[in-house]
Amino acid sequence: MDLCLGYCIMVMGKRFLICAANAQPADVLFAVAQEPRDYYLHLFDEVHPQVFVPIHWDDFTRALGKPLRRLNRPGRMPLWQLAGLARKCLPSTQVIIPEIFKEYDL
């Protein structure tokens, strides 16, 4: 509990960085939402992704048949602010807020 492992996966010449414990350049960045603002400023500065996908932003204790509901932790950046920060810091980066059961081509 309270331990987040990070992964860097290379697929067909693209680097996918998931839950970056060590920030490094990548084409696609999957990062946990709800962290402090400074965490993302450092992460964006180091990674420079072409695509950014916030993850773990929803209340994942709800049944999959119900609509997604945002999870807000006190003192942490909500999803809408994170998306705005990503668009400001990384203007040429595509920001994807994932939808349940939707397929994305990356």
mmCIF file with all atom_site columns, C-alpha atoms in Angstrom:
data_model
loop_
_atom_site.group_PDB
_atom_site.id
_atom_site.type_symbol
_atom_site.label_atom_id
_atom_site.label_alt_id
_atom_site.label_comp_id
_atom_site.label_asym_id
_atom_site.label_entity_id
_atom_site.label_seq_id
_atom_site.pdbx_PDB_ins_code
_atom_site.Cartn_x
_atom_site.Cartn_y
_atom_site.Cartn_z
_atom_site.occupancy
_atom_site.B_iso_or_equiv
_atom_site.pdbx_formal_charge
_atom_site.auth_seq_id
_atom_site.auth_comp_id
_atom_site.auth_asym_id
_atom_site.auth_atom_id
_atom_site.pdbx_PDB_model_num
ATOM 1   C CA . MET A 1 1   ? 0.000   0.000  0.000   1.00 0.00 ? 1   MET A CA 1
ATOM 2   C CA . ASP A 1 2   ? 1.059   3.577  -0.699  1.00 0.00 ? 2   ASP A CA 1
ATOM 3   C CA . LEU A 1 3   ? 3.771   2.363  -3.062  1.00 0.00 ? 3   LEU A CA 1
ATOM 4   C CA . CYS A 1 4   ? 3.523   3.281  -6.710  1.00 0.00 ? 4   CYS A CA 1
ATOM 5   C CA . LEU A 1 5   ? 5.719   1.415  -9.155  1.00 0.00 ? 5   LEU A CA 1
ATOM 6   C CA . GLY A 1 6   ? 6.765   3.129  -12.356 1.00 0.00 ? 6   GLY A CA 1
ATOM 7   C CA . TYR A 1 7   ? 7.178   1.461  -15.718 1.00 0.00 ? 7   TYR A CA 1
ATOM 8   C CA . CYS A 1 8   ? 8.858   2.464  -18.953 1.00 0.00 ? 8   CYS A CA 1
ATOM 9   C CA . ILE A 1 9   ? 7.711   0.328  -21.866 1.00 0.00 ? 9   ILE A CA 1
ATOM 10  C CA . MET A 1 10  ? 9.053   0.520  -25.419 1.00 0.00 ? 10  MET A CA 1
ATOM 11  C CA . VAL A 1 11  ? 6.651   -0.627 -28.136 1.00 0.00 ? 11  VAL A CA 1
ATOM 12  C CA . MET A 1 12  ? 7.375   -0.251 -31.853 1.00 0.00 ? 12  MET A CA 1
ATOM 13  C CA . GLY A 1 13  ? 9.778   2.616  -31.194 1.00 0.00 ? 13  GLY A CA 1
ATOM 14  C CA . LYS A 1 14  ? 7.472   4.519  -28.799 1.00 0.00 ? 14  LYS A CA 1
ATOM 15  C CA . ARG A 1 15  ? 8.260   5.006  -25.114 1.00 0.00 ? 15  ARG A CA 1
ATOM 16  C CA . PHE A 1 16  ? 5.366   4.724  -22.678 1.00 0.00 ? 16  PHE A CA 1
ATOM 17  C CA . LEU A 1 17  ? 6.044   6.009  -19.175 1.00 0.00 ? 17  LEU A CA 1
ATOM 18  C CA . ILE A 1 18  ? 3.528   4.865  -16.579 1.00 0.00 ? 18  ILE A CA 1
ATOM 19  C CA . CYS A 1 19  ? 3.472   6.309  -13.049 1.00 0.00 ? 19  CYS A CA 1
ATOM 20  C CA . ALA A 1 20  ? 6.914   7.814  -13.410 1.00 0.00 ? 20  ALA A CA 1
ATOM 21  C CA . ALA A 1 21  ? 9.019   7.178  -10.331 1.00 0.00 ? 21  ALA A CA 1
ATOM 22  C CA . ASN A 1 22  ? 12.006  8.441  -12.342 1.00 0.00 ? 22  ASN A CA 1
ATOM 23  C CA . ALA A 1 23  ? 11.030  11.113 -14.846 1.00 0.00 ? 23  ALA A CA 1
ATOM 24  C CA . GLN A 1 24  ? 12.617  10.518 -18.253 1.00 0.00 ? 24  GLN A CA 1
ATOM 25  C CA . PRO A 1 25  ? 11.746  11.436 -21.842 1.00 0.00 ? 25  PRO A CA 1
ATOM 26  C CA . ALA A 1 26  ? 8.789   9.493  -23.248 1.00 0.00 ? 26  ALA A CA 1
ATOM 27  C CA . ASP A 1 27  ? 6.291   9.733  -26.088 1.00 0.00 ? 27  ASP A CA 1
ATOM 28  C CA . VAL A 1 28  ? 3.259   8.860  -23.947 1.00 0.00 ? 28  VAL A CA 1
ATOM 29  C CA . LEU A 1 29  ? 2.931   9.673  -20.256 1.00 0.00 ? 29  LEU A CA 1
ATOM 30  C CA . PHE A 1 30  ? 0.377   8.033  -17.977 1.00 0.00 ? 30  PHE A CA 1
ATOM 31  C CA . ALA A 1 31  ? 0.505   9.827  -14.620 1.00 0.00 ? 31  ALA A CA 1
ATOM 32  C CA . VAL A 1 32  ? -1.519  9.490  -11.467 1.00 0.00 ? 32  VAL A CA 1
ATOM 33  C CA . ALA A 1 33  ? -3.821  12.451 -10.977 1.00 0.00 ? 33  ALA A CA 1
ATOM 34  C CA . GLN A 1 34  ? -4.297  14.134 -7.601  1.00 0.00 ? 34  GLN A CA 1
ATOM 35  C CA . GLU A 1 35  ? -0.651  14.985 -6.874  1.00 0.00 ? 35  GLU A CA 1
ATOM 36  C CA . PRO A 1 36  ? 0.636   18.449 -5.889  1.00 0.00 ? 36  PRO A CA 1
ATOM 37  C CA . ARG A 1 37  ? 1.211   21.002 -8.686  1.00 0.00 ? 37  ARG A CA 1
ATOM 38  C CA . ASP A 1 38  ? 5.024   20.999 -8.310  1.00 0.00 ? 38  ASP A CA 1
ATOM 39  C CA . TYR A 1 39  ? 5.126   17.259 -8.991  1.00 0.00 ? 39  TYR A CA 1
ATOM 40  C CA . TYR A 1 40  ? 3.589   17.816 -12.435 1.00 0.00 ? 40  TYR A CA 1
ATOM 41  C CA . LEU A 1 41  ? 5.758   20.830 -13.256 1.00 0.00 ? 41  LEU A CA 1
ATOM 42  C CA . HIS A 1 42  ? 8.860   18.690 -12.693 1.00 0.00 ? 42  HIS A CA 1
ATOM 43  C CA . LEU A 1 43  ? 7.358   15.702 -14.511 1.00 0.00 ? 43  LEU A CA 1
ATOM 44  C CA . PHE A 1 44  ? 6.329   17.692 -17.607 1.00 0.00 ? 44  PHE A CA 1
ATOM 45  C CA . ASP A 1 45  ? 9.712   19.431 -17.719 1.00 0.00 ? 45  ASP A CA 1
ATOM 46  C CA . GLU A 1 46  ? 11.566  16.094 -17.731 1.00 0.00 ? 46  GLU A CA 1
ATOM 47  C CA . VAL A 1 47  ? 9.281   13.927 -19.887 1.00 0.00 ? 47  VAL A CA 1
ATOM 48  C CA . HIS A 1 48  ? 8.017   16.234 -22.701 1.00 0.00 ? 48  HIS A CA 1
ATOM 49  C CA . PRO A 1 49  ? 5.399   13.714 -23.899 1.00 0.00 ? 49  PRO A CA 1
ATOM 50  C CA . GLN A 1 50  ? 3.451   13.899 -27.149 1.00 0.00 ? 50  GLN A CA 1
ATOM 51  C CA . VAL A 1 51  ? 0.428   12.435 -25.309 1.00 0.00 ? 51  VAL A CA 1
ATOM 52  C CA . PHE A 1 52  ? -0.509  12.857 -21.643 1.00 0.00 ? 52  PHE A CA 1
ATOM 53  C CA . VAL A 1 53  ? -3.106  10.612 -19.983 1.00 0.00 ? 53  VAL A CA 1
ATOM 54  C CA . PRO A 1 54  ? -4.067  11.221 -16.339 1.00 0.00 ? 54  PRO A CA 1
ATOM 55  C CA . ILE A 1 55  ? -4.925  7.975  -14.559 1.00 0.00 ? 55  ILE A CA 1
ATOM 56  C CA . HIS A 1 56  ? -6.437  7.051  -11.183 1.00 0.00 ? 56  HIS A CA 1
ATOM 57  C CA . TRP A 1 57  ? -8.515  10.227 -11.230 1.00 0.00 ? 57  TRP A CA 1
ATOM 58  C CA . ASP A 1 58  ? -11.836 8.449  -10.857 1.00 0.00 ? 58  ASP A CA 1
ATOM 59  C CA . ASP A 1 59  ? -13.509 6.727  -7.947  1.00 0.00 ? 59  ASP A CA 1
ATOM 60  C CA . PHE A 1 60  ? -12.531 3.197  -8.951  1.00 0.00 ? 60  PHE A CA 1
ATOM 61  C CA . THR A 1 61  ? -14.631 1.610  -6.210  1.00 0.00 ? 61  THR A CA 1
ATOM 62  C CA . ARG A 1 62  ? -17.796 2.234  -8.268  1.00 0.00 ? 62  ARG A CA 1
ATOM 63  C CA . ALA A 1 63  ? -19.299 -0.477 -10.453 1.00 0.00 ? 63  ALA A CA 1
ATOM 64  C CA . LEU A 1 64  ? -18.143 -0.365 -14.099 1.00 0.00 ? 64  LEU A CA 1
ATOM 65  C CA . GLY A 1 65  ? -21.747 -0.003 -15.259 1.00 0.00 ? 65  GLY A CA 1
ATOM 66  C CA . LYS A 1 66  ? -22.067 3.356  -13.477 1.00 0.00 ? 66  LYS A CA 1
ATOM 67  C CA . PRO A 1 67  ? -20.786 6.667  -14.885 1.00 0.00 ? 67  PRO A CA 1
ATOM 68  C CA . LEU A 1 68  ? -17.267 7.679  -13.884 1.00 0.00 ? 68  LEU A CA 1
ATOM 69  C CA . ARG A 1 69  ? -17.073 9.959  -10.885 1.00 0.00 ? 69  ARG A CA 1
ATOM 70  C CA . ARG A 1 70  ? -14.033 12.102 -10.150 1.00 0.00 ? 70  ARG A CA 1
ATOM 71  C CA . LEU A 1 71  ? -12.144 11.453 -6.955  1.00 0.00 ? 71  LEU A CA 1
ATOM 72  C CA . ASN A 1 72  ? -10.952 14.622 -5.219  1.00 0.00 ? 72  ASN A CA 1
ATOM 73  C CA . ARG A 1 73  ? -8.406  14.444 -2.441  1.00 0.00 ? 73  ARG A CA 1
ATOM 74  C CA . PRO A 1 74  ? -8.185  17.512 -0.169  1.00 0.00 ? 74  PRO A CA 1
ATOM 75  C CA . GLY A 1 75  ? -5.160  19.694 -0.898  1.00 0.00 ? 75  GLY A CA 1
ATOM 76  C CA . ARG A 1 76  ? -4.457  18.006 -4.237  1.00 0.00 ? 76  ARG A CA 1
ATOM 77  C CA . MET A 1 77  ? -4.943  19.181 -7.798  1.00 0.00 ? 77  MET A CA 1
ATOM 78  C CA . PRO A 1 78  ? -8.308  18.152 -9.281  1.00 0.00 ? 78  PRO A CA 1
ATOM 79  C CA . LEU A 1 79  ? -8.490  16.628 -12.751 1.00 0.00 ? 79  LEU A CA 1
ATOM 80  C CA . TRP A 1 80  ? -9.715  19.767 -14.539 1.00 0.00 ? 80  TRP A CA 1
ATOM 81  C CA . GLN A 1 81  ? -6.808  21.806 -13.132 1.00 0.00 ? 81  GLN A CA 1
ATOM 82  C CA . LEU A 1 82  ? -4.311  19.098 -14.078 1.00 0.00 ? 82  LEU A CA 1
ATOM 83  C CA . ALA A 1 83  ? -5.606  19.007 -17.662 1.00 0.00 ? 83  ALA A CA 1
ATOM 84  C CA . GLY A 1 84  ? -5.315  22.800 -17.843 1.00 0.00 ? 84  GLY A CA 1
ATOM 85  C CA . LEU A 1 85  ? -1.790  22.755 -16.416 1.00 0.00 ? 85  LEU A CA 1
ATOM 86  C CA . ALA A 1 86  ? -0.740  20.100 -18.932 1.00 0.00 ? 86  ALA A CA 1
ATOM 87  C CA . ARG A 1 87  ? -2.166  22.142 -21.823 1.00 0.00 ? 87  ARG A CA 1
ATOM 88  C CA . LYS A 1 88  ? -0.366  25.259 -20.572 1.00 0.00 ? 88  LYS A CA 1
ATOM 89  C CA . CYS A 1 89  ? 3.019   23.594 -19.911 1.00 0.00 ? 89  CYS A CA 1
ATOM 90  C CA . LEU A 1 90  ? 2.871   21.279 -22.942 1.00 0.00 ? 90  LEU A CA 1
ATOM 91  C CA . PRO A 1 91  ? 0.947   23.196 -25.637 1.00 0.00 ? 91  PRO A CA 1
ATOM 92  C CA . SER A 1 92  ? 1.753   20.707 -28.414 1.00 0.00 ? 92  SER A CA 1
ATOM 93  C CA . THR A 1 93  ? 0.851   17.670 -26.269 1.00 0.00 ? 93  THR A CA 1
ATOM 94  C CA . GLN A 1 94  ? -2.459  15.848 -26.696 1.00 0.00 ? 94  GLN A CA 1
ATOM 95  C CA . VAL A 1 95  ? -4.234  15.483 -23.338 1.00 0.00 ? 95  VAL A CA 1
ATOM 96  C CA . ILE A 1 96  ? -6.562  12.488 -23.147 1.00 0.00 ? 96  ILE A CA 1
ATOM 97  C CA . ILE A 1 97  ? -9.029  12.083 -20.291 1.00 0.00 ? 97  ILE A CA 1
ATOM 98  C CA . PRO A 1 98  ? -9.862  8.386  -20.645 1.00 0.00 ? 98  PRO A CA 1
ATOM 99  C CA . GLU A 1 99  ? -13.442 7.216  -20.879 1.00 0.00 ? 99  GLU A CA 1
ATOM 100 C CA . ILE A 1 100 ? -14.522 3.796  -19.682 1.00 0.00 ? 100 ILE A CA 1
ATOM 101 C CA . PHE A 1 101 ? -14.579 1.078  -22.368 1.00 0.00 ? 101 PHE A CA 1
ATOM 102 C CA . LYS A 1 102 ? -13.288 3.485  -25.048 1.00 0.00 ? 102 LYS A CA 1
ATOM 103 C CA . GLU A 1 103 ? -10.361 2.393  -27.191 1.00 0.00 ? 103 GLU A CA 1
ATOM 104 C CA . TYR A 1 104 ? -7.557  4.835  -28.015 1.00 0.00 ? 104 TYR A CA 1
ATOM 105 C CA . ASP A 1 105 ? -4.887  4.593  -30.706 1.00 0.00 ? 105 ASP A CA 1
ATOM 106 C CA . LEU A 1 106 ? -1.613  5.895  -29.364 1.00 0.00 ? 106 LEU A CA 1
#
